[in-house]
C-alpha positions as a Markdown table, in Angstrom:
| # | Residue | x | y | z |
|---|---|---|---|---|
| 1 | Unk | -16.8 | 1.3 | -1.0 |
| 2 | Unk | -14.3 | 0.9 | 1.7 |
| 3 | Unk | -11.4 | 0.5 | -0.9 |
| 4 | Unk | -12.6 | 3.4 | -2.8 |
| 5 | Unk | -12.6 | 5.6 | 0.3 |
| 6 | Unk | -9.1 | 4.3 | 1.2 |
| 7 | Unk | -7.7 | 5.3 | -2.2 |
| 8 | Unk | -9.7 | 8.5 | -2.3 |
| 9 | Unk | -8.1 | 9.6 | 1.0 |
| 10 | Unk | -4.6 | 9.0 | -0.4 |
| 11 | Unk | -5.3 | 11.0 | -3.4 |
| 12 | Unk | -6.8 | 13.8 | -1.4 |
| 13 | Unk | -3.7 | 13.8 | 0.8 |
| 14 | Unk | -1.1 | 13.8 | -2.1 |
| 15 | Unk | -2.4 | 16.5 | -4.5 |
| 16 | Unk | 0.9 | 18.3 | -5.0 |
| 17 | Unk | 1.9 | 18.4 | -8.7 |
| 18 | Unk | 5.6 | 18.4 | -7.7 |
| 19 | Unk | 7.8 | 17.3 | -4.8 |
| 20 | Unk | 10.9 | 19.4 | -4.1 |
| 21 | Unk | 10.4 | 21.0 | -7.6 |
| 22 | Unk | 10.3 | 17.6 | -9.3 |
| 23 | Unk | 7.1 | 16.8 | -11.1 |
| 24 | Unk | 5.5 | 13.7 | -9.4 |
| 25 | Unk | 3.4 | 10.9 | -10.9 |
| 26 | Unk | -0.1 | 11.0 | -9.5 |
| 27 | Unk | 0.3 | 7.5 | -8.1 |
| 28 | Unk | 3.8 | 7.5 | -6.8 |
| 29 | Unk | 4.5 | 4.0 | -5.6 |
| 30 | Unk | 6.8 | 4.9 | -2.8 |
| 31 | Unk | 4.5 | 7.6 | -1.5 |
| 32 | Unk | 1.6 | 5.1 | -1.7 |
| 33 | Unk | 3.7 | 2.4 | 0.3 |
| 34 | Unk | 4.3 | 4.8 | 2.9 |
| 35 | Unk | 0.6 | 5.7 | 3.1 |
| 36 | Unk | -0.3 | 2.1 | 3.4 |
| 37 | Unk | 2.4 | 1.4 | 6.1 |
| 38 | Unk | 1.0 | 4.5 | 8.2 |
| 39 | Unk | -2.5 | 3.1 | 7.8 |
| 40 | Unk | -1.3 | -0.4 | 8.6 |
| 41 | Unk | 0.9 | 0.2 | 11.5 |
| 42 | Unk | 0.1 | 3.7 | 13.1 |
| 43 | Unk | -3.7 | 3.7 | 13.5 |
| 44 | Unk | -5.8 | 2.4 | 16.4 |
| 45 | Unk | -7.4 | -0.2 | 14.2 |
| 46 | Unk | -6.1 | -3.1 | 12.1 |
| 47 | Unk | -8.1 | -1.8 | 9.1 |
| 48 | Unk | -5.3 | -2.7 | 6.6 |
| 49 | Unk | -3.8 | -6.0 | 6.1 |
| 50 | Unk | -0.8 | -6.9 | 3.8 |
| 51 | Unk | -0.5 | -10.3 | 2.1 |
| 52 | Unk | 2.7 | -11.6 | 0.4 |
| 53 | Unk | 2.8 | -15.4 | -0.3 |
| 54 | Unk | 2.1 | -16.9 | 3.2 |
| 55 | Unk | 3.1 | -13.7 | 5.1 |
| 56 | Unk | 0.6 | -11.5 | 6.6 |
| 57 | Unk | 1.2 | -7.9 | 8.0 |
| 58 | Unk | -1.3 | -6.2 | 10.3 |
| 59 | Unk | -1.4 | -3.9 | 13.3 |
| 60 | Unk | -1.1 | -6.4 | 16.2 |
| 61 | Unk | -1.1 | -3.7 | 18.7 |
| 62 | Unk | -4.5 | -2.2 | 17.4 |
| 63 | Unk | -6.9 | -1.1 | 20.1 |
| 64 | Unk | -9.8 | -2.2 | 17.9 |
| 65 | Unk | -10.1 | -4.8 | 15.2 |
| 66 | Unk | -11.8 | -4.0 | 11.9 |
| 67 | Unk | -14.8 | -6.3 | 11.0 |
| 68 | Unk | -13.7 | -6.1 | 7.3 |
| 69 | Unk | -10.2 | -4.9 | 6.8 |
| 70 | Unk | -8.8 | -3.8 | 3.4 |
| 71 | Unk | -6.5 | -6.5 | 2.2 |
| 72 | Unk | -3.6 | -5.6 | -0.1 |
| 73 | Unk | -1.9 | -8.3 | -1.8 |
| 74 | Unk | 1.7 | -7.9 | -2.8 |
| 75 | Unk | 2.4 | -9.7 | -6.1 |
| 76 | Unk | 5.6 | -11.9 | -6.4 |
| 77 | Unk | 7.6 | -10.4 | -9.4 |
| 78 | Unk | 8.9 | -13.8 | -10.2 |
| 79 | Unk | 5.2 | -14.7 | -11.0 |
| 80 | Unk | 3.7 | -11.6 | -12.2 |
| 81 | Unk | 6.0 | -9.1 | -14.1 |
| 82 | Unk | 5.3 | -5.6 | -12.8 |
| 83 | Unk | 7.1 | -2.3 | -12.6 |
| 84 | Unk | 11.0 | -2.4 | -12.8 |
| 85 | Unk | 11.1 | -5.9 | -11.6 |
| 86 | Unk | 10.0 | -7.0 | -15.0 |
| 87 | Unk | 13.2 | -5.6 | -16.5 |
| 88 | Unk | 15.5 | -6.9 | -13.8 |
| 89 | Unk | 14.1 | -10.4 | -14.1 |
| 90 | Unk | 14.3 | -10.7 | -17.9 |
């Protein structure tokens, strides 16, 4: 439920069919990354944590700690082929 609300908020904030006249994909990765960073570092809670291998990112300056933060794991492109990294590593 919490993850669904997080994604629903993103989709509600980014409903434009185009950006600067260029048609955009409904799940633009760069826009989503900026949304996650905003929620992770520019809110009053640490409600979103990012994980990559052994690294953890979260809002260490948060006024409140979330009891159950949303955890987003970044996949290592060497292990999991995804996006353009797949083609660069082949």
